[in-house]
Short mmCIF file of C-alpha atoms in Angstrom, two decimals:
data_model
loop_
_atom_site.label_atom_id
_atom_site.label_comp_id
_atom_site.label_asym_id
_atom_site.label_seq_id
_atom_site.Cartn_x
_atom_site.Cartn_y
_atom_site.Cartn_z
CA UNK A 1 -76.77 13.78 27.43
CA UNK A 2 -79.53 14.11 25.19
CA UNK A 3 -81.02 16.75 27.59
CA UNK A 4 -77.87 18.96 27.01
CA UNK A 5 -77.79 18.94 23.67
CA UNK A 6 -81.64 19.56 22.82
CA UNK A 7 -81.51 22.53 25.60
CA UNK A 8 -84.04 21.19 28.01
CA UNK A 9 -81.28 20.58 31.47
CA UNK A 10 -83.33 22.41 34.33
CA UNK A 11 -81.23 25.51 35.34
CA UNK A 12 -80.25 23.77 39.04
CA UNK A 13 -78.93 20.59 37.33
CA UNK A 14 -76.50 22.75 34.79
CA UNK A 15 -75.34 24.53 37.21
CA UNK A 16 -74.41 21.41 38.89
CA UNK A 17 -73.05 20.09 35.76
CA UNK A 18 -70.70 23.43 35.29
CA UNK A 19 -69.29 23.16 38.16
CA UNK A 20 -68.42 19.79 38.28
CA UNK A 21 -66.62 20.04 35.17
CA UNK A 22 -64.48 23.33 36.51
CA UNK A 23 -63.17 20.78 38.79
CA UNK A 24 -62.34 18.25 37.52
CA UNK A 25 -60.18 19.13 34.06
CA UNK A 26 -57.92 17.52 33.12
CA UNK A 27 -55.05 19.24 30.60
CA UNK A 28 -52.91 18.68 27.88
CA UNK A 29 -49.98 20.48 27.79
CA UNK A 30 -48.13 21.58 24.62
CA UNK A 31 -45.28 23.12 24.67
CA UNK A 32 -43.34 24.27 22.19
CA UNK A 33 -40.42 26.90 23.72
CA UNK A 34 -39.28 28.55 26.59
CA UNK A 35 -42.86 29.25 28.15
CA UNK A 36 -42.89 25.31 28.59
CA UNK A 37 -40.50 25.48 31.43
CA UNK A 38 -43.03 28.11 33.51
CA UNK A 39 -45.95 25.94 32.60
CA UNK A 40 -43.99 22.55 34.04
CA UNK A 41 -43.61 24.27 37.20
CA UNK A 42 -46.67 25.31 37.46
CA UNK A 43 -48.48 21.74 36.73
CA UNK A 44 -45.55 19.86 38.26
CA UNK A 45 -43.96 21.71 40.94
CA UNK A 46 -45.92 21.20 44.77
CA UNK A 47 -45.08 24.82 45.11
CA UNK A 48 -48.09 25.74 43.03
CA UNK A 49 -50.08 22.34 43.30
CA UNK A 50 -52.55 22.41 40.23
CA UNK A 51 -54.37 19.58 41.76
CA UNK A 52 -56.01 21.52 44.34
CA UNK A 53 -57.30 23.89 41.78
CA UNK A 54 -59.49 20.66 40.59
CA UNK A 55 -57.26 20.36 37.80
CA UNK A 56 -55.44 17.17 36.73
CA UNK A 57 -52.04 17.47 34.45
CA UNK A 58 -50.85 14.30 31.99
CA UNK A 59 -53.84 12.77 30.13
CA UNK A 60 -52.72 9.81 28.42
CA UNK A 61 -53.66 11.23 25.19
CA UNK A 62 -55.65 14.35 23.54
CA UNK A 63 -58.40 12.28 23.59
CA UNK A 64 -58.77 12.40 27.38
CA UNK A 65 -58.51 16.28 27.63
CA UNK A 66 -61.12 19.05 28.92
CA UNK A 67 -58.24 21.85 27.96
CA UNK A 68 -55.05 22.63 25.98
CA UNK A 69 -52.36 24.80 27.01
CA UNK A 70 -49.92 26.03 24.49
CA UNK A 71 -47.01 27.47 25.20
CA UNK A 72 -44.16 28.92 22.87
CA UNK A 73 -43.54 29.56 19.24
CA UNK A 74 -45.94 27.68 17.05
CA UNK A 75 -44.42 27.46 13.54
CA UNK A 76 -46.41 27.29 10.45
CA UNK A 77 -44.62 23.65 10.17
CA UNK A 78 -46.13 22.92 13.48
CA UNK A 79 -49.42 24.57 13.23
CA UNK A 80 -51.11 21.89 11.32
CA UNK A 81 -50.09 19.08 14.00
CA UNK A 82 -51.39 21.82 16.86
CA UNK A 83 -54.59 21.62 14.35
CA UNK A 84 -55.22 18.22 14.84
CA UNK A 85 -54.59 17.84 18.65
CA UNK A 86 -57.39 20.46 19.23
CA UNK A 87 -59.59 18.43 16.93
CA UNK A 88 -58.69 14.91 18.72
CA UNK A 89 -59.89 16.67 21.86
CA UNK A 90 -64.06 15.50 22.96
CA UNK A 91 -66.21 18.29 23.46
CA UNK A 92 -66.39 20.41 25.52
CA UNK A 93 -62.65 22.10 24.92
CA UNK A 94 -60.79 25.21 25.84
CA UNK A 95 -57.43 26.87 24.68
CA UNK A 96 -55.20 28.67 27.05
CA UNK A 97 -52.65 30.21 24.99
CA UNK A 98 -49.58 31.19 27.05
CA UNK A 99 -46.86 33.51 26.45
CA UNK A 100 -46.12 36.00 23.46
CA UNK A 101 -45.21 33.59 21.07
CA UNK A 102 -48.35 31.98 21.39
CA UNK A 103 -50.17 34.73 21.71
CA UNK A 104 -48.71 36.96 18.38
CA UNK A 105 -45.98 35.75 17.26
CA UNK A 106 -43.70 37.32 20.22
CA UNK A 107 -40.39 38.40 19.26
CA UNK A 108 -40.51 36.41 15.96
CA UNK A 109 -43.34 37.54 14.69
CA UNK A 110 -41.44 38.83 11.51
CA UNK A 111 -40.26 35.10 10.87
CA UNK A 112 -41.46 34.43 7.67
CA UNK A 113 -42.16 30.97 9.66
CA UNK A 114 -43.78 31.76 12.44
CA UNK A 115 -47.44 31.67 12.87
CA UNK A 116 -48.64 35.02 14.06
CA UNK A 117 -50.19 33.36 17.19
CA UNK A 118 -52.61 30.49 18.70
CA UNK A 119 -55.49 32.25 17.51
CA UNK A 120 -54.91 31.89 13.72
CA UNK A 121 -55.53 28.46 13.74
CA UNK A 122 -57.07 27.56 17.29
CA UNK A 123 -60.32 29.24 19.28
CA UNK A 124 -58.59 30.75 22.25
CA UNK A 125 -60.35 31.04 25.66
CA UNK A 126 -57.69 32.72 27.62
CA UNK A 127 -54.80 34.52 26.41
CA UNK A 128 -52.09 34.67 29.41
CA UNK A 129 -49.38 37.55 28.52
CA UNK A 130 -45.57 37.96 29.50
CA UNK A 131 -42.39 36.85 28.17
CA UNK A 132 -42.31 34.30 29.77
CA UNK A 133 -45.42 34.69 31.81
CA UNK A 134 -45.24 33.21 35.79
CA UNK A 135 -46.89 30.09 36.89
CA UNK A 136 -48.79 32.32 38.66
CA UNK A 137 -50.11 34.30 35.70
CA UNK A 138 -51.05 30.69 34.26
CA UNK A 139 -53.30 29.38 37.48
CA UNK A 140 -54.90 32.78 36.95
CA UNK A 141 -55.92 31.98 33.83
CA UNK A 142 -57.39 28.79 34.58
CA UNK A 143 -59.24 30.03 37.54
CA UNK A 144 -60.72 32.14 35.24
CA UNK A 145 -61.30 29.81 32.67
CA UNK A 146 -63.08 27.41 35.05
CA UNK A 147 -65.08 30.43 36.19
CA UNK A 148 -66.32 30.54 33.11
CA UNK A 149 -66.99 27.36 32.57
CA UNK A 150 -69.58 27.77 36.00
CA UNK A 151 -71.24 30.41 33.87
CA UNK A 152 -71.76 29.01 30.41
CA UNK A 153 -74.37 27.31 28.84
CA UNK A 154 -73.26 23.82 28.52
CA UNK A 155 -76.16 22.71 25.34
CA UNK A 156 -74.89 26.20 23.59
CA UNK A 157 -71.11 24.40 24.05
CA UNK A 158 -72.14 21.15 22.60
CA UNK A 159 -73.83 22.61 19.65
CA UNK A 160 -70.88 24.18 18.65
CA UNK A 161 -71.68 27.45 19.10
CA UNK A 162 -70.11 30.82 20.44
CA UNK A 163 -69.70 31.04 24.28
CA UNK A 164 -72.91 31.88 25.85
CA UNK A 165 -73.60 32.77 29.79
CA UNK A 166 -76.40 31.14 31.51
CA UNK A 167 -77.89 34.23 31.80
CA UNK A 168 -77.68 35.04 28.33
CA UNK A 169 -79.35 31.59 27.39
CA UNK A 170 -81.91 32.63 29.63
CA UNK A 171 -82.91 36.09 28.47
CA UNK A 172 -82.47 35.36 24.39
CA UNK A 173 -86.32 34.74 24.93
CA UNK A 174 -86.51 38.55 25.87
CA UNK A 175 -83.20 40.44 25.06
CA UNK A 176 -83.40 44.18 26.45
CA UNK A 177 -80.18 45.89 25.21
CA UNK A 178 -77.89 45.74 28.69
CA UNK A 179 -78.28 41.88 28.61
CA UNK A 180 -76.85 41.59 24.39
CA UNK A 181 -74.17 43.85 25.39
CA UNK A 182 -73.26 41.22 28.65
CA UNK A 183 -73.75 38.74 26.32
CA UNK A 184 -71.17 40.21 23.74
CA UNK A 185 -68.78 40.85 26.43
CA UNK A 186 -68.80 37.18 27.57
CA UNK A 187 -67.43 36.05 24.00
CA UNK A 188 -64.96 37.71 24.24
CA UNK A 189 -61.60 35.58 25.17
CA UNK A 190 -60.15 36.29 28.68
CA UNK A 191 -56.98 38.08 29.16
CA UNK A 192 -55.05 37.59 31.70
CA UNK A 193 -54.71 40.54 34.04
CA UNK A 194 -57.34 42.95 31.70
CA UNK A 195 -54.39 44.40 29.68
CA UNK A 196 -53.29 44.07 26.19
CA UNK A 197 -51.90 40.49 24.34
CA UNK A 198 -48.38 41.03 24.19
#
């Protein structure tokens, strides 16, 4: 993959690239609370079936993951073990944090142990809101998570930097204003259903 990394994959064959990886992720799922129950039905019930989405549920390990999905109240006791799943994970990873508690804190986000969401100690990719959200809400979430995944620049990944579209990759050589302010727009994480993380 030394062509990734250096920049130089031709446009046609990233493209490829992206898309095989949107399907074929596999996920790691971490739950902590009552969110966990929605997010076993969605990745183990055949009501929803996962699988035909392209993605796979129960790596053996971290270590085999594309994606994380945490669900429920993450503790500051916990946050440190959350910590160093995400860091077990190979590159490229994603975070889908699910439900209020993972999101901020949810209704215990006075707890003087609770950790005031995902994002404090994790970079989240899609936020999915409710209390608890539906399986539903969650294969929404990855759908858009694997559409962006078809979008992004897969050396800019690898490098460790922020999130950056294809296109944006492509006109950093000339940026007119419009294409920095799509580009800005693309970092941002995805919420679920446009609204606000609750």
């Amino acid at each position: 993959m030394g062509l990734v990394d250096r920049g130089r994959m031709p446009a046609p064959l990233t493209k490829l690239f992206n898309i095989g990886r949107s399907y074929s992720m596999w996920v790691y799922q971490w739950g902590l609370a009552c969110c966990a129950i929605e997010m076993g039905a969605a990745f183990a019930s055949p009501r929803y079936d996962v699988m035909r989405l392209g993605v796979i549920p129960l790596p053996a390990s971290p270590r085999q993951a594309d994606f994380v999905v945490v669900s429920g109240t993450v503790t500051d006791k916990m946050a440190p073990a959350v910590r160093r799943l995400y860091e077990q994970m190979p590159e490229p990873k994603y975070v889908i944090s699910m439900g209020s508690c993972a999101n901020c804190g949810g209704p215990y986000w006075d707890s003087y142990s609770v950790t005031k969401g995902v994002d404090q100690i994790l970079p989240v990719d899609v936020y999915v809101p409710g209390c608890p959200p539906r399986p539903e809400a969650l294969l929404e979430g990855i759908v858009l998570l694997q559409q962006r995944i078809r979008n992004e620049d897969m050396g800019a990944k690898w490098r460790h930097e922020e999130y950056t579209s294809l296109q944006a990759s492509n006109a950093k050589k000339n940026p007119p204003a419009a294409d920095q302010q799509a580009s800005d727009a693309a970092r941002e994480p995805i919420v679920v259903g446009g609204g606000p993380i609750e």
